[in-house]
Coordinates of C-alpha atoms in Angstrom, one line a residue:
Chain A
M1 CA 0.2 0.1 0.1
A2 CA 1.8 3.1 -1.3
V3 CA 0.9 6.8 -0.6
L4 CA 2.0 9.7 -2.6
E5 CA 1.5 12.9 -0.5
I6 CA 1.9 16.3 -2.1
R7 CA 1.7 19.3 0.4
D8 CA 1.6 22.9 -0.4
L9 CA 3.7 22.6 -3.3
H10 CA 5.0 26.0 -4.8
V11 CA 7.1 25.4 -8.1
S12 CA 8.7 27.8 -10.4
V13 CA 10.6 27.7 -13.8
E14 CA 13.2 30.0 -15.3
T15 CA 12.0 31.6 -18.4
D16 CA 13.5 34.3 -20.8
Q17 CA 11.5 36.7 -18.9
G18 CA 12.7 35.8 -15.5
T19 CA 11.2 33.3 -13.0
R20 CA 7.8 32.3 -13.3
Q21 CA 5.6 30.8 -10.5
I22 CA 3.6 27.9 -11.8
L23 CA 2.4 25.8 -8.8
K24 CA 1.2 27.7 -6.0
G25 CA 0.1 25.5 -3.2
V26 CA -0.9 22.1 -4.4
D27 CA -2.1 19.5 -2.0
L28 CA -3.0 15.9 -3.2
T29 CA -2.8 12.6 -1.8
I30 CA -3.0 9.4 -4.0
R31 CA -3.0 6.1 -2.6
S32 CA -2.5 2.6 -4.2
G33 CA -5.5 1.4 -6.4
E34 CA -7.0 5.1 -6.4
T35 CA -7.4 6.8 -9.8
H36 CA -6.9 10.4 -9.5
A37 CA -7.9 12.8 -12.6
I38 CA -6.3 16.0 -12.8
M39 CA -8.1 18.1 -14.9
G40 CA -7.7 21.9 -16.1
P41 CA -7.4 24.5 -18.9
N42 CA -4.0 24.7 -20.9
G43 CA -1.5 26.4 -18.9
S44 CA -2.7 25.8 -15.5
G45 CA 0.2 23.9 -14.4
K46 CA -0.9 20.2 -14.8
S47 CA 2.3 19.0 -16.7
T48 CA 4.5 21.0 -14.4
L49 CA 3.0 19.0 -11.5
A50 CA 3.7 15.7 -13.4
Y51 CA 7.6 16.6 -14.2
T52 CA 8.1 18.0 -11.0
I53 CA 7.1 14.7 -9.4
A54 CA 9.4 13.0 -11.8
G55 CA 12.1 15.3 -10.7
H56 CA 12.7 17.0 -14.2
P57 CA 15.7 19.4 -13.5
R58 CA 14.1 22.3 -15.2
Y59 CA 11.6 23.0 -12.3
T60 CA 12.4 24.5 -9.0
V61 CA 10.8 23.4 -5.9
D62 CA 10.2 26.5 -3.8
S63 CA 8.4 25.2 -1.1
G64 CA 6.2 22.3 0.1
S65 CA 6.9 18.5 0.1
I66 CA 6.4 15.5 -1.8
T67 CA 6.5 12.1 0.0
L68 CA 6.2 8.4 -1.0
D69 CA 5.1 6.4 2.0
G70 CA 6.8 9.1 3.9
A71 CA 10.2 9.3 2.2
D72 CA 11.1 12.8 0.9
V73 CA 10.7 12.4 -2.9
L74 CA 12.4 15.8 -3.4
E75 CA 15.6 14.4 -2.1
M76 CA 15.6 11.6 -4.6
S77 CA 17.3 11.9 -8.1
V78 CA 15.3 11.1 -11.2
D79 CA 16.3 7.6 -11.4
E80 CA 16.0 6.9 -7.5
R81 CA 12.4 8.1 -7.7
A82 CA 11.6 5.6 -10.2
K83 CA 13.2 2.9 -8.2
A84 CA 11.0 4.1 -5.3
G85 CA 7.9 3.3 -7.5
L86 CA 6.9 6.4 -9.3
F87 CA 6.3 6.5 -12.9
L88 CA 5.6 9.3 -15.4
A89 CA 4.0 8.5 -18.8
M90 CA 5.2 11.4 -20.7
Q91 CA 3.3 13.7 -23.2
Y92 CA 6.1 14.1 -25.6
P93 CA 8.6 10.9 -25.4
V94 CA 11.9 11.9 -26.8
E95 CA 13.8 9.7 -29.5
I96 CA 17.0 7.9 -28.3
P97 CA 18.7 7.1 -31.6
G98 CA 20.5 3.9 -31.6
V99 CA 19.2 2.4 -28.6
T100 CA 16.5 -0.3 -29.3
V101 CA 13.4 -0.6 -27.3
S102 CA 14.4 -4.2 -26.3
N103 CA 17.7 -2.9 -24.8
F104 CA 16.0 0.0 -23.3
L105 CA 13.4 -1.9 -21.6
R106 CA 15.7 -4.7 -20.1
T107 CA 18.2 -2.0 -18.9
A108 CA 15.1 -0.1 -17.0
K109 CA 13.9 -3.2 -15.8
T110 CA 17.3 -4.3 -14.6
A111 CA 17.7 -0.9 -13.0
I112 CA 14.2 -0.9 -11.2
D113 CA 14.3 -4.3 -10.0
G114 CA 18.1 -4.1 -9.1
T115 CA 18.7 -7.3 -10.8
S116 CA 18.4 -8.3 -14.4
P117 CA 15.3 -10.4 -15.0
A118 CA 15.4 -13.8 -15.9
L119 CA 15.6 -14.2 -19.6
R120 CA 12.7 -16.7 -20.6
Q121 CA 10.4 -15.0 -18.1
W122 CA 11.2 -11.6 -19.5
V123 CA 10.6 -12.5 -23.2
G124 CA 7.6 -13.9 -22.4
D125 CA 6.2 -10.8 -20.4
V126 CA 7.2 -8.4 -23.0
K127 CA 5.6 -10.7 -25.6
T128 CA 2.6 -10.8 -23.8
A129 CA 2.3 -6.9 -22.9
M130 CA 2.9 -6.1 -26.6
T131 CA 0.2 -8.4 -27.8
N132 CA -2.2 -6.8 -25.1
L133 CA -1.3 -3.4 -26.5
K134 CA -1.5 -4.6 -30.2
M135 CA 2.0 -3.7 -30.8
D136 CA 4.0 -5.7 -33.4
S137 CA 6.9 -7.9 -32.3
S138 CA 9.2 -6.2 -34.9
F139 CA 8.6 -2.9 -32.7
T140 CA 11.4 -4.2 -29.8
E141 CA 14.0 -3.7 -32.8
R142 CA 13.4 -0.2 -33.3
N143 CA 15.3 2.7 -31.7
V144 CA 13.4 4.1 -28.8
N145 CA 10.6 6.4 -30.0
E146 CA 12.6 7.0 -33.3
G147 CA 10.1 7.4 -36.1
F148 CA 7.2 6.3 -33.8
S149 CA 3.7 7.5 -34.7
G150 CA 1.9 9.5 -31.7
G151 CA -0.1 6.5 -30.9
E152 CA 2.9 4.2 -30.8
K153 CA 4.6 6.4 -28.6
K154 CA 1.8 6.5 -26.2
R155 CA 1.6 2.4 -26.3
H156 CA 5.2 2.5 -25.7
E157 CA 4.8 4.6 -22.7
I158 CA 2.1 2.1 -21.1
L159 CA 4.3 -0.9 -22.3
Q160 CA 6.9 0.2 -20.2
L161 CA 4.1 1.1 -17.3
E162 CA 2.8 -2.7 -17.3
L163 CA 6.6 -3.9 -17.6
L164 CA 8.2 -1.7 -15.1
K165 CA 5.2 -2.2 -12.5
P166 CA 5.3 1.1 -10.5
Q167 CA 3.3 1.8 -7.2
I168 CA 2.0 5.2 -8.5
A169 CA 1.9 6.5 -12.0
V170 CA 1.3 9.9 -13.6
L171 CA 0.1 9.9 -16.9
D172 CA 0.8 13.4 -18.6
E173 CA -1.9 13.7 -21.4
T174 CA -1.4 10.4 -22.6
D175 CA -5.0 10.9 -24.2
S176 CA -3.7 13.5 -26.7
G177 CA -3.2 12.6 -30.1
L178 CA -4.8 9.3 -29.7
D179 CA -7.7 8.1 -32.1
V180 CA -10.5 6.2 -30.5
D181 CA -9.0 2.8 -31.1
A182 CA -5.6 3.8 -29.7
L183 CA -7.3 5.5 -26.8
K184 CA -9.3 2.2 -25.8
I185 CA -6.2 0.4 -26.2
V186 CA -4.0 2.5 -24.1
S187 CA -6.8 2.6 -21.5
E188 CA -7.2 -1.1 -21.2
G189 CA -3.1 -1.2 -20.5
V190 CA -3.7 1.3 -17.6
N191 CA -6.7 -0.7 -16.4
R192 CA -4.9 -4.0 -16.5
A193 CA -1.8 -2.4 -14.4
K194 CA -4.3 -1.1 -12.0
E195 CA -6.0 -4.7 -11.6
N196 CA -2.6 -6.7 -11.7
T197 CA -0.4 -4.4 -9.4
G198 CA -3.0 -2.2 -7.4
L199 CA -1.2 1.0 -9.2
G200 CA -2.4 4.1 -7.9
V201 CA -3.0 6.7 -11.0
L202 CA -2.9 10.3 -11.5
L203 CA -4.2 11.0 -14.8
I204 CA -3.7 14.4 -16.2
T205 CA -6.0 15.0 -18.8
H206 CA -7.4 18.2 -20.5
Y207 CA -10.6 16.5 -22.0
T208 CA -13.1 14.0 -20.3
R209 CA -12.7 11.2 -23.0
I210 CA -10.3 9.2 -21.3
L211 CA -12.5 9.2 -18.2
R212 CA -14.9 7.1 -20.2
Y213 CA -12.4 4.2 -20.3
I214 CA -10.4 4.7 -16.9
K215 CA -12.7 5.8 -14.2
P216 CA -11.5 8.1 -11.7
D217 CA -12.2 7.8 -8.1
F218 CA -11.4 11.6 -7.5
V219 CA -11.4 14.6 -9.9
H220 CA -9.5 17.8 -9.3
V221 CA -9.9 20.6 -11.0
F222 CA -6.8 22.6 -11.7
V223 CA -6.6 26.3 -12.3
A224 CA -3.8 28.8 -12.2
G225 CA -1.4 26.3 -10.3
K226 CA -3.5 24.7 -7.6
V227 CA -6.7 22.7 -7.1
A228 CA -9.9 25.1 -7.6
E229 CA -12.3 22.1 -6.8
Q230 CA -12.5 18.3 -6.2
G231 CA -14.9 15.9 -6.0
G232 CA -16.1 12.5 -7.4
P233 CA -16.5 11.4 -10.9
E234 CA -19.6 13.4 -11.3
L235 CA -17.2 16.5 -11.5
A236 CA -15.8 15.1 -14.7
D237 CA -19.4 15.1 -16.0
R238 CA -20.1 18.7 -15.2
L239 CA -16.9 19.8 -16.8
E240 CA -17.9 18.0 -19.9
A241 CA -21.0 19.9 -20.0
E242 CA -19.9 23.2 -19.0
G243 CA -16.0 23.4 -19.5
Y244 CA -13.5 25.3 -17.8
D245 CA -15.1 29.0 -18.3
R246 CA -16.4 29.4 -14.6
Y247 CA -13.2 28.6 -13.1
V248 CA -11.2 30.6 -15.5
E249 CA -13.4 33.6 -15.1
A250 CA -13.5 33.2 -11.3
N251 CA -10.0 33.4 -11.4
A252 CA -9.4 36.4 -13.8
Chain B
M1 CA 24.7 23.2 -51.6
S2 CA 27.0 24.9 -53.6
S3 CA 26.3 25.1 -57.4
A4 CA 28.4 24.3 -60.2
T5 CA 31.4 26.7 -60.1
T6 CA 33.5 27.0 -63.5
A7 CA 36.9 27.3 -62.2
P8 CA 39.6 29.1 -64.3
A9 CA 41.3 26.2 -65.5
T10 CA 45.0 26.2 -64.1
A11 CA 47.2 24.3 -66.6
G12 CA 48.3 21.0 -65.7
A13 CA 46.8 21.3 -62.4
N14 CA 46.1 17.5 -62.0
K15 CA 49.4 15.7 -61.9
N16 CA 53.1 16.4 -61.3
M17 CA 52.5 20.1 -61.5
H18 CA 55.6 22.2 -60.6
G19 CA 55.7 25.5 -59.1
A20 CA 53.0 25.7 -56.2
T21 CA 53.5 29.4 -55.9
S22 CA 50.1 30.2 -58.0
I23 CA 48.4 32.9 -56.3
V24 CA 44.9 32.0 -57.8
P25 CA 43.0 29.8 -55.1
V26 CA 42.0 26.4 -56.1
Q27 CA 38.6 26.7 -57.1
T28 CA 37.4 23.1 -57.3
R29 CA 38.7 20.2 -55.5
N30 CA 40.3 18.1 -58.1
E31 CA 42.6 21.1 -59.3
R32 CA 44.1 20.8 -55.7
L33 CA 48.2 20.2 -56.3
A34 CA 48.9 16.7 -56.5
S35 CA 52.8 15.6 -57.1
F36 CA 55.2 12.7 -56.4
D37 CA 57.8 15.3 -56.0
V38 CA 58.2 16.8 -52.2
A39 CA 59.7 20.0 -53.7
D40 CA 56.7 20.9 -55.4
F41 CA 55.1 21.6 -51.9
A42 CA 55.9 24.5 -50.2
A43 CA 56.9 24.2 -46.4
V44 CA 53.7 23.9 -44.4
T45 CA 52.8 27.2 -42.6
G46 CA 49.5 26.1 -41.2
R47 CA 47.7 28.6 -43.1
E48 CA 46.8 26.1 -45.9
V49 CA 43.4 25.2 -46.6
D50 CA 44.2 21.6 -45.8
W51 CA 46.5 22.2 -42.7
K52 CA 44.8 25.1 -41.2
L53 CA 42.9 23.0 -38.5
T54 CA 45.9 20.5 -37.5
P55 CA 48.3 21.5 -35.1
I56 CA 51.3 21.2 -37.3
S57 CA 53.7 22.2 -34.5
A58 CA 53.3 18.5 -32.9
I59 CA 54.2 16.9 -36.6
S60 CA 57.1 19.1 -37.6
D61 CA 59.2 16.3 -37.9
L62 CA 56.8 14.6 -40.5
L63 CA 56.4 17.6 -42.7
D64 CA 60.1 18.5 -43.0
S65 CA 62.2 16.3 -44.9
S66 CA 62.9 12.7 -45.7
I67 CA 62.0 10.0 -43.0
D68 CA 62.9 6.5 -42.1
G69 CA 61.0 4.2 -44.8
S70 CA 62.2 0.8 -44.0
Q71 CA 59.8 -2.0 -43.8
L72 CA 57.5 -1.9 -40.8
P73 CA 57.4 -4.6 -38.4
L74 CA 54.0 -6.1 -39.1
D75 CA 51.7 -9.2 -37.9
I76 CA 50.0 -10.3 -40.9
S77 CA 47.1 -12.9 -41.2
I78 CA 45.6 -14.1 -44.4
T79 CA 42.5 -16.3 -44.9
G80 CA 41.7 -17.2 -48.5
S81 CA 44.4 -17.1 -51.5
A82 CA 45.3 -13.3 -51.0
S83 CA 49.3 -12.6 -51.2
V84 CA 50.9 -10.3 -49.0
T85 CA 54.4 -9.2 -50.3
W86 CA 56.8 -6.4 -49.9
V87 CA 57.2 -4.7 -53.5
S88 CA 59.6 -2.0 -54.6
M89 CA 58.4 1.4 -54.8
N90 CA 58.8 1.2 -58.6
D91 CA 56.4 -1.7 -58.8
A92 CA 53.6 -1.1 -61.4
A93 CA 51.1 -1.4 -58.5
V94 CA 52.6 1.5 -56.5
G95 CA 51.1 4.9 -57.9
S96 CA 48.4 3.5 -59.8
V97 CA 45.7 5.2 -57.9
G98 CA 47.0 8.0 -55.7
T99 CA 49.2 11.0 -56.2
P100 CA 50.2 12.8 -52.9
E101 CA 48.2 16.0 -52.4
D102 CA 50.0 17.3 -49.4
R103 CA 53.7 17.7 -48.4
A104 CA 53.3 14.9 -45.7
S105 CA 52.0 12.4 -48.2
A106 CA 54.9 13.4 -50.5
I107 CA 57.5 12.8 -47.8
A108 CA 56.1 9.6 -47.1
W109 CA 55.9 8.4 -50.5
S110 CA 59.3 9.6 -51.5
S111 CA 60.8 8.0 -48.4
T112 CA 59.3 4.7 -48.2
Q113 CA 61.6 2.0 -49.4
D114 CA 59.3 -0.9 -50.1
A115 CA 55.6 -0.9 -50.5
L116 CA 53.2 -3.7 -48.7
L117 CA 51.2 -5.4 -51.5
I118 CA 48.0 -6.9 -50.8
D119 CA 46.9 -8.6 -53.8
V120 CA 43.5 -10.2 -54.1
H121 CA 43.1 -12.4 -57.0
A122 CA 40.1 -12.5 -59.4
D123 CA 37.1 -14.6 -57.9
D124 CA 38.8 -15.0 -54.8
V125 CA 37.3 -14.5 -51.4
S126 CA 39.8 -13.5 -48.7
E127 CA 40.3 -11.7 -45.6
V128 CA 43.7 -10.1 -44.6
S129 CA 44.5 -8.4 -41.3
V130 CA 47.8 -6.3 -41.0
S131 CA 48.5 -5.1 -37.4
R132 CA 51.1 -2.5 -36.4
S133 CA 52.1 -2.1 -32.9
G134 CA 54.9 -0.2 -31.0
L135 CA 56.5 1.3 -34.1
G136 CA 58.4 3.8 -31.7
A137 CA 58.6 7.5 -31.4
A138 CA 60.9 8.3 -34.3
P139 CA 59.5 9.2 -37.6
R140 CA 58.6 6.5 -40.1
A141 CA 56.9 6.3 -43.6
A142 CA 55.4 3.5 -45.1
H143 CA 53.1 2.5 -48.1
T144 CA 50.3 0.0 -48.6
V145 CA 48.7 -0.9 -51.9
I146 CA 45.5 -3.3 -51.8
R147 CA 44.9 -4.5 -55.2
V148 CA 41.6 -6.3 -55.9
A149 CA 41.2 -8.1 -59.0
P150 CA 37.6 -8.2 -60.9
F151 CA 35.2 -10.0 -59.5
A152 CA 37.0 -10.7 -56.1
K153 CA 35.5 -10.2 -52.7
T154 CA 38.0 -8.9 -49.7
T155 CA 38.0 -7.5 -46.4
V156 CA 41.4 -5.8 -45.2
V157 CA 41.8 -4.7 -41.9
L158 CA 44.7 -2.2 -40.5
T159 CA 45.1 -2.1 -37.0
S160 CA 47.4 0.1 -35.1
E161 CA 48.3 0.5 -31.5
G162 CA 51.1 1.5 -29.3
E163 CA 53.6 4.3 -30.0
A164 CA 54.2 5.7 -33.4
A165 CA 55.2 8.8 -35.4
L166 CA 53.8 7.2 -38.9
S167 CA 53.2 8.9 -42.1
E168 CA 51.6 6.7 -44.5
N169 CA 50.0 6.2 -47.8
V170 CA 47.4 3.4 -48.7
E171 CA 46.3 2.8 -52.2
I172 CA 43.2 0.7 -52.9
I173 CA 42.1 -0.5 -56.2
A174 CA 38.8 -2.0 -56.6
G175 CA 38.5 -4.0 -59.7
D176 CA 35.4 -4.6 -61.9
S177 CA 32.5 -5.8 -59.8
S178 CA 34.7 -6.5 -56.8
H179 CA 33.4 -6.2 -53.3
V180 CA 36.1 -4.4 -51.1
T181 CA 35.8 -3.6 -47.3
V182 CA 38.9 -1.7 -45.9
I183 CA 38.9 -0.9 -42.3
S184 CA 41.6 1.3 -40.6
L185 CA 41.4 1.2 -36.9
Q186 CA 43.7 3.7 -34.9
E187 CA 44.1 2.8 -31.3
W188 CA 47.4 4.2 -30.7
S189 CA 49.1 5.5 -27.5
S190 CA 48.0 8.7 -26.0
T191 CA 51.3 10.3 -27.3
A192 CA 51.5 8.6 -30.8
R193 CA 51.2 10.6 -34.1
H194 CA 49.7 9.3 -37.4
L195 CA 49.5 10.9 -40.8
A196 CA 47.6 8.8 -43.6
S197 CA 46.2 9.5 -46.9
H198 CA 44.0 6.7 -48.4
F199 CA 43.6 6.8 -52.0
I200 CA 40.6 4.5 -53.5
R201 CA 39.9 4.0 -57.3
T202 CA 36.6 1.9 -58.2
E203 CA 36.4 0.3 -61.5
K204 CA 33.4 -0.5 -63.3
N205 CA 30.3 -1.9 -60.8
A206 CA 32.7 -2.1 -57.7
T207 CA 31.6 -1.6 -54.5
V208 CA 33.7 -0.4 -51.7
T209 CA 33.2 0.2 -47.9
H210 CA 35.9 2.1 -46.4
T211 CA 35.9 2.6 -42.5
V212 CA 38.2 4.7 -40.5
V213 CA 37.8 4.4 -36.8
S214 CA 40.1 6.5 -34.8
L215 CA 39.8 6.0 -30.9
S216 CA 43.0 7.3 -29.4
G217 CA 46.5 9.2 -30.5
A218 CA 47.9 12.6 -29.7
L219 CA 47.3 13.4 -33.4
V220 CA 45.5 11.0 -35.7
R221 CA 44.8 12.5 -39.2
V222 CA 43.5 10.0 -41.8
N223 CA 42.4 11.4 -45.1
P224 CA 40.7 9.0 -47.5
Q225 CA 39.5 9.9 -51.0
T226 CA 37.7 7.7 -53.5
R227 CA 37.6 8.2 -57.1
L228 CA 34.3 6.5 -58.4
A229 CA 36.1 6.0 -61.9
G230 CA 33.8 3.1 -63.2
E231 CA 30.3 3.3 -64.3
G232 CA 27.9 1.9 -61.8
S233 CA 30.6 1.9 -59.0
S234 CA 29.8 2.7 -55.5
V235 CA 31.5 3.5 -52.1
N236 CA 30.3 3.9 -48.4
M237 CA 32.8 5.8 -46.5
L238 CA 32.1 5.4 -42.5
G239 CA 34.0 6.9 -39.8
L240 CA 33.9 6.7 -35.9
Y241 CA 36.2 8.6 -33.6
F242 CA 36.2 9.3 -30.0
A243 CA 38.3 12.2 -28.8
D244 CA 39.6 12.6 -25.1
S245 CA 41.1 15.2 -23.5
G246 CA 44.5 16.3 -25.3
E247 CA 43.7 14.1 -28.6
H248 CA 43.4 15.5 -32.0
L249 CA 41.4 13.2 -34.3
E250 CA 40.9 14.5 -38.0
Q251 CA 39.7 13.3 -41.2
Q252 CA 39.4 14.9 -44.5
V253 CA 37.4 12.9 -46.9
F254 CA 37.1 13.4 -50.5
V255 CA 34.7 11.7 -52.9
H256 CA 35.1 12.2 -56.5
H257 CA 32.2 11.0 -58.7
E258 CA 33.7 10.8 -62.2
A259 CA 31.8 8.0 -63.8
A260 CA 28.0 8.1 -64.4
Q261 CA 25.7 6.2 -62.4
T262 CA 28.0 6.1 -59.2
K263 CA 26.8 6.3 -55.7
S264 CA 28.5 7.6 -52.6
R265 CA 27.6 7.6 -49.1
V266 CA 29.6 9.2 -46.2
N267 CA 28.7 8.9 -42.8
Y268 CA 31.2 9.8 -39.9
K269 CA 30.2 10.0 -36.4
G270 CA 32.2 11.5 -33.6
A271 CA 32.4 12.0 -29.9
L272 CA 34.4 14.5 -27.7
Q273 CA 35.0 14.3 -23.9
G274 CA 37.4 16.3 -21.8
T275 CA 39.3 19.6 -22.1
G276 CA 41.3 19.9 -25.3
A277 CA 39.5 17.2 -27.2
R278 CA 39.5 18.2 -30.5
T279 CA 38.0 16.7 -33.9
V280 CA 38.2 17.7 -37.5
W281 CA 36.0 16.6 -40.4
I282 CA 36.1 17.9 -43.8
G283 CA 33.9 16.3 -46.3
D284 CA 34.4 17.3 -49.9
V285 CA 32.1 15.8 -52.8
L286 CA 32.9 16.6 -56.4
I287 CA 30.3 15.7 -59.1
G288 CA 32.2 16.0 -62.2
P289 CA 30.6 16.7 -65.7
H290 CA 30.4 13.0 -66.8
A291 CA 29.0 11.8 -63.7
V292 CA 25.4 11.7 -64.6
G293 CA 23.0 9.9 -62.3
T294 CA 25.2 10.5 -59.4
D295 CA 23.5 9.5 -56.0
S296 CA 25.5 11.0 -53.3
Y297 CA 24.9 12.0 -49.7
E298 CA 27.5 13.0 -46.9
Q299 CA 27.0 13.5 -43.3
N300 CA 29.1 14.1 -40.1
R301 CA 27.6 14.3 -36.8
N302 CA 29.3 15.0 -33.5
L303 CA 28.3 14.6 -29.8
V304 CA 30.0 16.9 -27.3
L305 CA 30.0 15.5 -24.0
T306 CA 31.8 18.0 -21.9
E307 CA 33.2 21.5 -21.8
G308 CA 36.2 22.6 -23.4
T309 CA 36.3 20.6 -26.6
R310 CA 36.2 21.7 -30.2
A311 CA 34.7 19.9 -33.3
D312 CA 35.3 21.3 -36.5
S313 CA 32.8 19.9 -39.3
I314 CA 33.0 21.2 -42.8
P315 CA 30.8 19.6 -45.7
N316 CA 31.6 20.9 -49.4
L317 CA 29.7 19.9 -52.2
E318 CA 30.4 20.6 -55.9
I319 CA 28.2 19.6 -58.6
K320 CA 29.2 20.2 -62.4
T321 CA 26.5 18.3 -64.2
G322 CA 22.7 19.0 -63.7
D323 CA 21.7 15.4 -64.2
I324 CA 21.9 13.8 -61.1
A325 CA 19.7 11.6 -59.1
G326 CA 20.5 13.2 -55.7
A327 CA 23.3 14.9 -53.8
G328 CA 23.0 16.0 -50.1
H329 CA 24.8 16.8 -47.2
A330 CA 24.3 17.4 -43.5
S331 CA 26.3 18.2 -40.5
A332 CA 25.4 18.9 -36.7
T333 CA 27.4 19.3 -34.0
G334 CA 25.5 19.1 -30.6
R335 CA 25.7 18.9 -27.0
F336 CA 24.4 16.0 -25.0
D337 CA 20.7 16.1 -25.0
D338 CA 19.4 16.2 -21.3
E339 CA 16.0 15.3 -22.3
Q340 CA 17.0 12.1 -23.7
L341 CA 19.1 11.9 -20.0
F342 CA 15.7 12.6 -18.1
Y343 CA 13.8 10.2 -20.2
L344 CA 16.1 7.1 -19.4
Q345 CA 16.6 8.3 -15.7
A346 CA 12.8 8.5 -15.2
R347 CA 12.8 4.7 -16.0
G348 CA 15.4 4.1 -13.1
I349 CA 18.6 4.0 -15.1
D350 CA 21.2 5.9 -13.3
E351 CA 22.9 8.7 -14.8
A352 CA 26.1 7.3 -15.8
T353 CA 24.4 4.4 -17.5
A354 CA 21.9 6.6 -19.5
R355 CA 24.8 8.7 -20.7
Q356 CA 26.5 5.6 -21.8
L357 CA 23.6 4.4 -23.6
V358 CA 23.0 7.6 -25.3
V359 CA 26.6 7.8 -26.5
R360 CA 26.6 4.2 -27.6
G361 CA 23.4 4.8 -29.3
F362 CA 24.6 7.5 -31.1
L363 CA 27.7 5.9 -32.3
N364 CA 26.0 2.5 -32.8
E365 CA 25.0 3.6 -36.4
I366 CA 28.4 3.2 -37.5
V367 CA 29.4 0.2 -35.4
Q368 CA 26.5 -1.8 -36.7
Q369 CA 28.0 -1.6 -40.1
I370 CA 31.3 -3.0 -39.1
T371 CA 31.1 -6.5 -40.5
V372 CA 34.2 -7.7 -39.0
T373 CA 33.1 -9.1 -35.7
S374 CA 36.5 -9.1 -34.0
I375 CA 36.9 -5.5 -34.9
A376 CA 33.4 -4.5 -33.8
E377 CA 34.0 -6.1 -30.5
R378 CA 37.2 -4.4 -30.1
I379 CA 35.3 -1.1 -30.8
E380 CA 32.7 -1.9 -28.2
A381 CA 35.2 -2.7 -25.5
A382 CA 37.2 0.6 -26.3
L383 CA 34.0 2.6 -26.3
D384 CA 33.2 0.9 -22.8
R385 CA 36.4 2.0 -21.4
E386 CA 36.1 5.8 -22.9
L387 CA 32.6 5.7 -21.4
E388 CA 33.6 5.0 -18.1
G389 CA 35.1 8.2 -17.6
I390 CA 31.9 10.2 -17.9
A391 CA 29.1 10.9 -15.6

């Protein structure tokens, strides 16, 4: 049973125009097995939250805390966070020329587990996960994200999620750029991970459509760097009908 | 992309030209002075187009006058029926492809006493490996001719390690429809100096893969040039280099499309790490007036791993016929991409391993094309050692 706790988190980023505050006091608690949707208009700081949890060097934590089962996440390096059980499915996964998916997955699995996976078992696991995500077996011999379509990149992210078995996953706009078929396949992958490992999910999205396939337990509306409202799945339905206008206007 | 430049033709500019004091700059790559006579080349000042990026003070003993041209101690292995013999520099094979284009090459040529002739007979399949090791700090000259008869298939590997102050010429003749692979691997000691000119000529429908791998040495400069002389011939010129602190690794590549329907690919990739690590790549491609249907592409990519390094990358393309299939060039020198690092680290991979993965990945494109397993393994091992240093 893992708990990710975010308390009064303030984060800024250096831009050409100087320091910009993006997160202005975020409080969230995500437990194993729970699915939290973070919804909000563009520029509200959703992705900043995702990258801050993962430890991207671009973001500076000015105050507040992030802990995983009481351990100080902010003190951990990026790879230590992953080893501790955090996972970020990226919105824009980068290409890594010359590094095959196969090599990458095995290296990551070895790093996370601290020991290299038994070969036969591992090959089987990869194959099963890829079949479930409707990925061709030739995929493993391609270079990481190189020449991948938008849908392939997202499936590759979820493939990693299923194979690396984190405790808490942050999905940063995983639905963006996916057609309905791809969206279903990716959502099924997330649901499988929830079932199999009791994964806790922080689902960041602009639209409600992914919530038809991945059912949230909690919905948080993110506006101007903090949670403006929270509730159950019904809040998503209301956002679907009304959009973000009333929050944006209230904030303006 | 440079367009067709019609140069004011300098009389007799191709061979044995005397009087290098012409004040008209060479306009086109193949009009550069070429001569067997050292006296035709003025003393190197370091301002010449082909020397200006080379630290010539480190090789003054190879640029001055005659040097020891006795036979090098070599370790040679042969599979197949290729023959490897020492022949006189007056042998017909010597000079059948190349003519020195710089003073170091001319000095090496005139200093060498005997040439090593690697003769690959028609319809023969062979592999020849020539290793040079610990040649000593005194200047030495050498000459190698790789003569591949029609329809033969051969792989020749030249490896170098230990101490050296070597200046050499290598001629490669790829006969009709032959398949020739030549790999020159430089893994010298950190004080070694090495200048080499490789001259390749392809006959009709010949296919040549030429690879230069420079992993260590104080100053290593390997300049390969290919004349695609036979119709339908092709060359794949590959390079991989890894410069550490205090190392200067240089390559000036020249491809001359002389005949019609010829194809060339040039792909050199290098990494630099440590203060004073220095690399130079100059890639000249000349598509001659008769080379209709030419298909040509050259690229150089450098990955800068630390501060304090310098990579020069200069592609040049000259086209003298409008009727070509394609010609392009690309050059990029970039720092390590922190987003790649973040992505790998976010999957639990520690920073040092992540860096190694990215650098290995970057260079893999070349390593994967090295068909000689033992050499590919040797490169992998060397890269592992190099990359232990970063993090």
